[in-house]
Amino acid sequence: MAFSTGEVSLEQQRVRAARMFLIPMIIMLFIVAGWPLFRSIYFSFTNTSLTNLSGGEWVGFDNYLNRRELSSGRVVWRGTLVDPNWWNAVWNTIKFSVVSVSLETIFGLIVALVLNAEFKGRGLVRAAILIPWAIPTVVSARMWQWMLNDQFGIINDLFLRLGLISQKIAWTADPDYSMATVIAVDVWKTTPFMALLILAGLQTVPKDIYEAAKIDGINPIKVFWRVTLPLIRPAIMVAVIFRTLDALRIFDLVYLLANNSQTKTMSVISRENLIEFDKFAYGSAQSTLLFCIILVFVSLYIWLGKVDLSGEAGQ
Amino acid sequence: MAMLKTIGFYTLVVFIVLVSAFPFYYTIVTSFATGSAIFEVNYIPKSFGLDNYKAVLFDSKAQFPRAFLNSIFISTVTVIGALLLGVTASYALARVQFRGRGLLLMTILAVSMFPQIAVLAGLFEMIRGIGIYNTPWALILSYTIFTLPFTVWVLTTFMRQLPVEIEEAAIIDGATPWQIITQVFMPLLWPALVTTGLLAFIAAWNEFLFALTFISSTEQRTVPVAIAMLSGAQQHEIPWGAIMAASVIVTLPLVILVLIFQRKIVSGLTAGGVKG
């Protein structure tokens, strides 16, 4: 491309336009994400309270861990890092994430394999599985609460008739069952999403591989394990980490379906402290800890997913 | 042997469809049940009445229709803003080479993965400070934190797939970048905009945490919080019939939209979730 020395080159013009296009977006992101995150982290190092947002004083790591010596000589450790409620929430979150993501991956894989097969009514199945995904979380929570109601719920009725249980169970209230219930509803809601992601991966596998295997008479199960699975492994890994990130920060379903000591996750307990208990700075410390954990996983996602960031492969 | 496999396969298919669709079907059934029929377990509708719908729509305490309008307003404005900022930004990110592009894309991706609770304290301070607490603008502002990165990310993916030749021809004809976006790419990008807008609309519509925290009065509430707060005339009485009716009102349009735009939504989701 020829250009005279006085003119701005086309490339430079494009770069300048690109910057102009990007600046509003970057500013917006800074305002709604960057700055609030910074302030939240800052609050965790102060003693700010909900009613006096500007009056907080710097207290260092006190919200995380502090050591006090009482007049009796006894040493007392306080702070979220030694708070058993916090660690209980961490453990609940991990339990929830591991179990729900595993189940969603397995069931999602099964559904994806079904959808990948050609059969009459495939469109109907694909439409049907989108329903749980389309339903708002609030509605899912209330809907399942109703079905799992200990007195009038249809689940208790069905299980009693099928002989699976001997008496009606309070699925959401009983601490023994509430975590399993939350996991079950989340699996119901999210398996469609996993299925769709895995299906996208399955559809990139060339059909002739299956035909060749059929001609050679290879057992389809062997084909699955040795050929299909390795080929879709990247898609599955990306979907798993994506889902794990979501699972670690879960709030809505736990808050609405079953909120007790067996189910409280990190997000739920953090908000509780922030807003309901007016332990604003303490809650900020907890949300900051959660942020750090998520940050580790985000890095994992970007690294493992080998996300094509600079876009060179596509150009 | 093949017969057995086919029966097994179709059993699985029926099971999947039942598990997916039955809960919502049952919600619809319950919403039409009246009086004491609610408290019996009916797999097939026994009674049919609109009492629950009347209760939800005309109950002055819950102000459900108002919540519906609030949600529509907030979600629409949020999505329009995100699309406007997103289209121009995605053009820059997809078609122009510049230093730091990879880093910027990574930052945008990271922001979309923030736990919302991590910014709650900071947003609370900001919203109170600007004075938009308990107004729709509090939510329009805060929803940008997930609608904008999502829009940019998905549109960038779609932009990358647009053919280079058209752009090159336009450049040779002397088109400015703005002209390229509006006259060359927009017509091609139209389906992607619809998909992205729809997905962002659904995300904004369903959002709960910010709506719960930044809105305090009933008239300003959005639909998810309004449903969550539905309570009965007496204390401890949960109006299940009304809750189911409200759920149907809110969910049926969404389900229909999703079913109509199935293919687009699936391609949008996989573009956003799998590597671009």
XYZ file of C-alpha atoms in Angstrom:
591
model
C 0.000 0.000 0.000
C 1.526 3.294 -1.053
C 0.956 6.482 0.871
C 2.559 9.878 0.884
C 4.641 10.926 3.846
C 2.175 13.655 4.878
C -0.827 11.371 5.228
C -1.683 9.110 8.090
C -1.272 5.508 6.987
C -4.413 3.415 6.723
C -3.126 1.066 9.340
C -2.546 3.884 11.778
C -6.017 5.211 11.065
C -7.477 1.805 11.856
C -5.515 1.495 15.068
C -6.635 4.945 16.137
C -10.271 4.120 15.364
C -9.887 0.842 17.268
C -8.678 2.724 20.321
C -11.625 5.101 20.091
C -14.023 2.194 19.896
C -12.472 0.470 22.847
C -12.170 3.347 25.248
C -15.883 3.683 26.158
C -16.070 -0.051 26.850
C -12.896 -0.030 28.930
C -14.096 2.952 30.930
C -17.429 1.238 31.531
C -15.758 -1.940 32.710
C -13.536 0.009 35.033
C -16.522 1.800 36.551
C -18.683 -1.246 37.133
C -16.055 -3.889 37.789
C -12.588 -2.497 38.398
C -13.350 0.245 40.867
C -15.988 -1.669 42.938
C -13.636 -4.626 43.203
C -10.875 -2.350 44.412
C -13.194 -0.769 46.959
C -14.470 -4.115 48.184
C -10.912 -5.295 48.752
C -10.122 -1.996 50.451
C -13.130 -2.349 52.762
C -11.833 -5.718 53.907
C -8.872 -3.930 55.448
C -11.028 -1.460 57.359
C -13.781 -1.502 59.946
C -16.416 0.078 57.726
C -20.005 -0.532 58.666
C -23.110 -0.587 56.490
C -24.540 2.532 58.052
C -21.355 4.552 57.809
C -19.731 3.707 54.513
C -17.255 6.537 54.501
C -16.190 6.339 58.119
C -14.056 3.232 58.035
C -10.566 3.210 59.490
C -7.688 1.085 58.345
C -7.297 -2.003 60.481
C -4.945 -4.046 58.393
C -5.479 -7.791 58.380
C -7.776 -7.783 61.429
C -10.771 -9.036 59.481
C -8.722 -11.943 58.209
C -6.761 -12.859 61.277
C -5.945 -11.032 64.470
C -4.498 -11.940 67.775
C -5.660 -10.372 70.989
C -4.425 -10.815 74.468
C -7.118 -10.472 77.107
C -6.509 -8.979 80.492
C -6.649 -12.480 81.940
C -3.595 -13.339 79.850
C -5.540 -15.614 77.475
C -4.772 -15.232 73.789
C -7.747 -15.040 71.478
C -7.592 -15.434 67.680
C -10.327 -13.841 65.635
C -10.933 -13.197 61.987
C -12.501 -15.010 59.089
C -9.527 -17.332 58.619
C -10.221 -18.896 62.008
C -14.005 -18.637 61.784
C -15.529 -22.125 61.747
C -18.591 -20.785 59.903
C -16.346 -19.563 57.103
C -14.530 -22.867 56.751
C -17.872 -24.661 56.882
C -18.995 -22.486 53.976
C -15.780 -23.236 52.094
C -16.267 -26.942 52.614
C -19.934 -26.732 51.530
C -18.898 -24.887 48.377
C -16.241 -27.453 47.520
C -18.609 -30.346 48.202
C -21.265 -28.746 46.075
C -18.916 -27.905 43.209
C -17.198 -31.269 42.977
C -20.383 -33.340 43.123
C -22.562 -31.150 40.910
C -19.947 -30.600 38.202
C -19.094 -34.326 38.114
C -22.745 -35.320 37.797
C -23.420 -32.606 35.229
C -20.475 -33.746 33.140
C -21.470 -37.406 33.207
C -25.162 -36.758 32.534
C -24.283 -34.052 30.017
C -22.076 -36.506 28.166
C -24.870 -39.073 28.061
C -27.406 -36.527 26.794
C -24.890 -35.210 24.249
C -24.279 -38.719 22.942
C -28.032 -39.243 22.630
C -28.430 -35.951 20.766
C -25.509 -36.764 18.500
C -27.265 -39.896 17.292
C -29.669 -39.559 14.421
C -33.167 -40.583 15.334
C -36.732 -39.511 14.870
C -37.747 -36.938 17.442
C -34.236 -35.621 17.976
C -35.526 -32.054 17.614
C -38.103 -32.691 20.329
C -35.459 -33.942 22.742
C -33.225 -30.977 22.076
C -36.126 -28.610 22.663
C -37.130 -30.442 25.841
C -33.718 -30.253 27.458
C -33.577 -26.500 26.906
C -36.546 -26.049 29.236
C -34.661 -26.499 32.548
C -32.017 -24.102 31.298
C -34.560 -21.465 30.238
C -36.379 -21.381 33.563
C -35.209 -18.571 35.860
C -33.409 -19.755 38.993
C -36.082 -18.233 41.237
C -38.787 -20.172 39.461
C -36.737 -23.373 39.563
C -36.225 -22.950 43.286
C -39.884 -22.324 44.049
C -41.017 -25.005 41.604
C -38.824 -27.648 43.180
C -39.650 -26.449 46.680
C -43.259 -27.117 45.825
C -42.533 -30.541 44.354
C -40.315 -31.390 47.311
C -42.768 -30.077 49.873
C -42.875 -32.501 52.765
C -46.647 -32.552 53.054
C -48.079 -31.852 49.623
C -45.103 -32.485 47.408
C -45.350 -34.752 44.409
C -41.861 -36.199 44.929
C -42.728 -37.606 48.331
C -45.927 -38.974 46.866
C -44.120 -40.595 43.946
C -41.305 -42.056 46.034
C -43.792 -43.436 48.572
C -45.774 -45.107 45.801
C -42.607 -46.538 44.256
C -41.500 -47.769 47.641
C -38.274 -45.751 47.565
C -38.959 -44.165 50.938
C -41.020 -45.244 53.922
C -42.181 -41.835 55.073
C -42.334 -38.305 53.771
C -39.047 -36.446 53.869
C -38.504 -32.721 54.344
C -36.052 -32.456 51.465
C -35.170 -28.806 51.821
C -35.541 -28.299 55.549
C -33.891 -31.450 56.881
C -30.137 -30.771 57.126
C -29.335 -34.352 56.152
C -31.012 -34.006 52.788
C -30.769 -30.324 51.923
C -27.312 -30.380 50.300
C -28.262 -33.384 48.177
C -31.436 -31.534 47.205
C -29.570 -28.389 46.171
C -27.132 -30.472 44.144
C -29.968 -32.390 42.483
C -31.797 -29.233 41.428
C -28.596 -27.651 40.151
C -27.808 -30.771 38.145
C -31.315 -30.634 36.689
C -30.861 -26.993 35.727
C -27.372 -27.151 34.336
C -26.975 -30.533 32.634
C -28.541 -29.084 29.439
C -25.803 -26.470 29.259
C -23.058 -29.069 29.704
C -24.777 -31.325 27.185
C -24.802 -28.551 24.592
C -21.143 -27.702 25.097
C -20.110 -31.350 24.847
C -22.389 -31.840 21.843
C -20.577 -29.002 20.071
C -17.344 -30.888 20.676
C -18.862 -34.166 19.503
C -20.024 -32.581 16.277
C -16.480 -31.648 15.324
C -15.521 -35.323 15.223
C -15.558 -36.380 11.565
C -18.255 -38.916 10.804
C -15.966 -41.066 8.671
C -14.113 -42.184 11.765
C -17.257 -43.900 12.989
C -17.941 -45.371 9.579
C -14.416 -46.732 9.300
C -14.703 -48.259 12.749
C -18.051 -49.827 11.834
C -16.593 -51.318 8.655
C -13.694 -52.718 10.627
C -16.202 -54.181 13.047
C -14.738 -52.517 16.133
C -16.871 -52.581 19.263
C -18.634 -49.174 19.549
C -17.767 -48.906 23.213
C -14.103 -49.293 22.374
C -14.538 -46.645 19.682
C -15.965 -44.336 22.305
C -13.171 -44.786 24.824
C -10.242 -44.881 22.435
C -11.344 -42.487 19.707
C -14.240 -40.208 20.653
C -13.326 -39.391 24.220
C -9.746 -38.266 23.534
C -11.006 -36.129 20.650
C -13.607 -34.323 22.733
C -11.450 -34.095 25.843
C -10.521 -30.427 25.211
C -14.198 -29.455 24.873
C -15.049 -31.346 28.062
C -12.175 -29.793 30.002
C -13.198 -26.285 29.003
C -16.823 -26.986 29.907
C -15.815 -28.480 33.262
C -13.691 -25.557 34.338
C -16.294 -23.083 33.095
C -18.931 -24.844 35.187
C -16.658 -25.160 38.197
C -16.173 -21.410 38.173
C -19.922 -20.951 38.220
C -20.380 -23.554 40.929
C -17.797 -21.976 43.227
C -19.600 -18.638 43.230
C -23.156 -19.975 43.532
C -25.621 -17.846 45.469
C -29.164 -17.817 44.056
C -30.114 -21.467 44.327
C -28.750 -21.940 47.842
C -30.351 -18.737 49.138
C -33.730 -19.575 47.622
C -34.006 -23.348 47.918
C -32.319 -24.413 51.139
C -30.261 -22.021 53.237
C -28.853 -23.657 56.333
C -25.528 -24.640 57.834
C -25.262 -27.674 55.594
C -25.691 -25.724 52.384
C -24.391 -22.219 53.036
C -21.772 -21.419 50.427
C -19.061 -18.746 50.440
C -21.156 -16.266 48.484
C -24.147 -16.749 50.766
C -22.244 -16.313 54.016
C -20.370 -13.334 52.634
C -23.583 -11.523 51.754
C -25.074 -12.465 55.089
C -22.250 -10.714 56.873
C -22.200 -7.784 54.484
C -25.872 -6.922 54.535
C -27.791 -8.811 57.184
C -25.405 -8.890 60.118
C -23.900 -5.474 59.355
C -20.412 -6.928 59.541
C -19.608 -5.073 56.365
C -15.828 -5.187 56.521
C -15.868 -8.802 57.676
C -18.109 -9.783 54.753
C -15.793 -7.892 52.408
C -12.878 -9.965 53.632
C -14.824 -13.120 52.858
C -15.809 -11.935 49.379
C -12.179 -11.021 48.722
C -11.043 -14.512 49.731
C -13.619 -15.976 47.345
C -12.325 -13.665 44.618
C -8.779 -14.937 45.111
C -9.938 -18.535 44.835
C -11.854 -17.749 41.641
C -8.815 -15.940 40.243
C -6.790 -19.132 40.544
C -9.432 -21.040 38.642
C -9.792 -18.364 35.959
C -6.072 -18.614 35.285
C -6.487 -22.368 35.057
C -9.324 -21.918 32.547
C -7.355 -19.581 30.348
C -4.259 -21.778 30.473
C -5.954 -25.157 30.050
C -8.489 -23.932 27.520
C -5.604 -22.478 25.531
C -8.095 -19.819 24.673
C -7.202 -18.236 21.389
C -6.800 -14.765 22.801
C -4.868 -12.915 20.168
C -7.023 -14.439 17.501
C -4.150 -15.111 15.170
C -5.308 -18.597 14.340
C -8.593 -17.287 13.015
C -7.149 -14.548 10.804
C -30.107 -57.839 20.279
C -30.499 -54.751 18.124
C -34.153 -54.600 19.219
C -33.105 -54.506 22.869
C -30.621 -51.723 22.207
C -33.272 -49.670 20.417
C -35.776 -50.136 23.232
C -33.104 -49.185 25.744
C -32.194 -46.114 23.704
C -35.751 -44.906 23.392
C -36.400 -45.550 27.078
C -33.487 -43.262 27.813
C -34.868 -40.669 25.424
C -38.310 -40.761 27.058
C -36.692 -40.518 30.489
C -34.679 -37.455 29.471
C -37.703 -35.693 27.993
C -39.868 -36.489 31.031
C -37.336 -35.312 33.588
C -36.739 -32.108 31.622
C -40.320 -31.179 30.919
C -42.389 -32.609 33.779
C -41.490 -30.064 36.504
C -42.665 -27.132 34.424
C -45.735 -29.059 33.306
C -46.546 -29.699 36.945
C -46.094 -26.009 37.729
C -48.646 -25.148 35.061
C -51.041 -27.776 36.403
C -50.711 -26.421 39.950
C -51.216 -22.855 38.781
C -54.670 -23.730 37.489
C -55.663 -25.717 40.579
C -58.139 -23.974 42.828
C -58.944 -24.080 46.492
C -58.207 -27.336 48.230
C -57.255 -29.084 44.990
C -53.780 -27.629 45.412
C -53.192 -29.721 48.465
C -53.834 -32.996 46.693
C -51.232 -34.534 44.477
C -52.593 -34.628 40.938
C -50.434 -35.804 38.100
C -53.063 -34.764 35.624
C -55.071 -31.563 36.081
C -58.262 -32.157 37.997
C -59.612 -28.655 38.320
C -59.176 -25.651 36.144
C -59.527 -22.125 37.422
C -57.900 -18.751 37.080
C -58.032 -17.849 40.762
C -54.288 -17.978 41.211
C -53.658 -15.784 38.201
C -56.176 -13.251 39.436
C -54.522 -13.283 42.851
C -51.087 -12.648 41.365
C -52.088 -9.980 38.894
C -54.419 -7.987 41.095
C -52.772 -8.298 44.478
C -51.855 -4.780 45.449
C -49.314 -5.880 48.025
C -46.987 -7.689 45.648
C -47.426 -5.327 42.662
C -46.458 -8.070 40.282
C -47.388 -6.253 37.044
C -45.227 -3.351 38.156
C -42.330 -5.719 38.789
C -42.818 -7.130 35.308
C -42.533 -3.650 33.775
C -39.482 -2.884 35.898
C -37.754 -6.000 34.671
C -38.575 -5.296 31.035
C -37.273 -1.742 31.290
C -34.064 -2.668 33.083
C -33.240 -5.666 30.893
C -33.933 -3.794 27.646
C -31.837 -0.753 28.517
C -28.991 -2.916 29.807
C -28.913 -4.988 26.635
C -29.062 -1.983 24.290
C -26.154 -0.380 26.128
C -24.123 -3.582 26.105
C -24.740 -4.152 22.392
C -23.792 -0.594 21.463
C -20.548 -0.715 23.393
C -19.981 -4.317 22.398
C -20.292 -3.995 18.614
C -17.708 -1.264 18.299
C -15.377 -2.863 20.809
C -15.613 -6.283 19.160
C -14.741 -4.812 15.779
C -11.580 -3.376 17.255
C -10.752 -6.607 19.033
C -11.478 -8.891 16.100
C -10.249 -7.017 13.044
C -7.525 -4.659 14.089
C -4.108 -5.744 15.209
C -2.725 -3.737 18.083
C -0.404 -4.198 20.987
C -2.053 -5.506 24.116
C -5.008 -7.017 22.301
C -4.497 -10.439 23.855
C -4.163 -8.951 27.318
C -7.348 -6.925 26.892
C -9.303 -9.962 25.750
C -8.016 -11.924 28.730
C -9.072 -9.128 31.107
C -12.552 -9.023 29.615
C -12.866 -12.780 29.973
C -11.653 -12.579 33.567
C -14.190 -9.864 34.434
C -17.042 -12.029 33.210
C -15.927 -14.625 35.717
C -15.819 -12.379 38.763
C -17.991 -13.632 41.567
C -20.655 -10.947 41.844
C -20.323 -10.946 45.614
C -16.752 -9.698 45.262
C -17.942 -6.372 43.871
C -21.098 -6.109 45.954
C -19.562 -3.953 48.691
C -17.906 -1.578 46.227
C -21.019 -1.315 44.047
C -23.157 -0.718 47.129
C -20.967 2.226 48.091
C -20.967 3.603 44.552
C -24.728 3.249 44.093
C -25.511 4.915 47.385
C -22.958 7.594 46.622
C -24.405 8.485 43.239
C -27.872 8.354 44.753
C -29.387 5.729 42.490
C -30.059 3.202 45.243
C -33.560 1.744 44.952
C -33.942 2.924 41.346
C -33.788 0.949 38.078
C -30.491 2.670 37.279
C -28.767 0.864 40.118
C -29.452 -2.407 38.334
C -28.871 -1.113 34.803
C -25.437 0.016 35.931
C -24.501 -3.113 37.852
C -25.802 -5.579 35.252
C -23.226 -4.177 32.845
C -20.617 -6.136 34.747
C -21.785 -9.346 33.124
C -23.696 -8.228 30.015
C -20.821 -6.182 28.589
C -18.001 -8.762 28.773
C -20.365 -11.457 27.515
C -21.500 -9.304 24.573
C -17.961 -8.291 23.654
C -16.688 -11.838 23.884
C -19.439 -13.448 21.784
C -19.523 -10.654 19.186
C -15.746 -10.793 18.844
C -16.031 -14.487 18.074
C -18.668 -13.822 15.429
C -16.730 -10.870 14.002
C -13.641 -13.003 13.506
C -15.599 -15.333 11.295
C -16.704 -12.608 8.898
C -14.881 -12.808 5.579
C -11.799 -10.646 5.196
C -12.421 -10.004 1.493
C -15.514 -7.861 2.059
C -13.643 -5.728 4.531
C -10.653 -5.377 2.220
C -12.919 -4.340 -0.646
C -14.532 -1.704 1.548
C -11.152 -0.417 2.665
C -10.003 -0.109 -0.940
C -13.181 1.822 -1.654
C -12.089 4.228 1.057
C -14.524 3.325 3.831
C -13.747 4.512 7.335
C -13.827 1.950 10.135
C -17.163 3.354 11.327
C -18.607 2.893 7.842
C -17.254 -0.608 7.703
C -19.034 -1.482 10.911
C -22.370 0.099 10.079
C -22.656 -0.602 6.369
C -20.642 -3.721 5.761
C -20.670 -5.773 8.956
C -23.940 -4.880 10.637
C -26.130 -6.523 7.986
C -24.039 -9.691 8.293
C -23.866 -9.469 12.053
C -27.601 -9.039 12.516
C -28.331 -12.658 13.588
C -25.421 -12.587 16.027
C -26.738 -9.364 17.547
C -30.146 -10.927 18.043
C -28.659 -14.005 19.687
C -26.308 -12.075 21.924
C -29.022 -9.608 22.838
C -31.422 -12.399 23.696
C -28.922 -14.247 25.883
C -27.925 -11.025 27.647
C -31.613 -10.149 28.129
C -32.272 -13.522 29.756
C -29.253 -13.108 32.042
C -30.366 -9.625 33.113
C -33.973 -10.774 33.547
C -32.997 -13.636 35.858
C -30.442 -11.782 37.949
C -31.124 -12.058 41.643
C -28.259 -10.984 43.935
C -27.988 -7.349 42.832
C -31.768 -7.023 42.502
C -32.153 -8.282 46.064
C -29.485 -5.976 47.495
C -29.893 -2.701 45.635
C -33.687 -2.425 45.617
C -35.617 -2.013 48.823
C -39.179 -0.978 47.991
C -41.885 -3.109 46.419
C -42.649 -0.772 43.499
C -39.063 -0.857 42.310
C -38.595 -4.608 42.568
C -37.801 -6.804 39.620
C -39.609 -10.019 38.824
C -37.207 -12.560 40.390
C -37.211 -10.808 43.749
C -40.972 -10.196 43.550
C -41.562 -13.913 43.106
C -39.179 -14.776 45.902
C -41.023 -12.426 48.235
C -44.566 -13.591 47.440
C -46.210 -14.216 50.758
C -49.678 -15.100 51.829
C -52.399 -13.167 53.602
C -51.644 -14.798 56.915
C -48.247 -15.240 58.422
C -46.482 -18.522 57.595
C -49.005 -19.218 54.867
C -47.209 -19.803 51.595
C -49.449 -19.092 48.594
C -48.203 -21.945 46.423
C -50.964 -21.503 43.834
C -50.136 -17.840 43.330
C -46.399 -18.555 43.265
C -46.909 -21.156 40.541
C -49.108 -18.760 38.558
C -46.465 -16.039 38.809
C -43.826 -18.556 37.741
C -45.811 -19.504 34.659
C -46.365 -15.861 33.705
C -42.663 -15.167 33.950
C -41.343 -18.358 32.430
C -43.694 -19.128 29.564
C -42.515 -16.209 27.365
C -38.901 -17.147 28.095
C -39.439 -20.809 27.238
C -41.236 -19.904 24.013
C -38.484 -17.448 23.040
C -35.808 -20.035 23.755
C -37.606 -22.715 21.760
C -38.058 -20.399 18.765
C -34.447 -19.248 18.797
C -33.030 -22.665 19.702
C -30.350 -22.934 17.075
C -29.151 -19.370 17.470
C -28.983 -19.697 21.225
C -27.044 -22.936 21.056
C -24.490 -21.438 18.685
C -24.234 -18.340 20.858
C -23.703 -20.341 24.018
C -21.077 -22.588 22.496
C -19.296 -19.622 20.961
C -19.096 -17.994 24.343
C -18.248 -21.066 26.327
C -15.881 -22.979 24.120
C -12.647 -21.568 22.856
C -13.236 -19.007 20.112
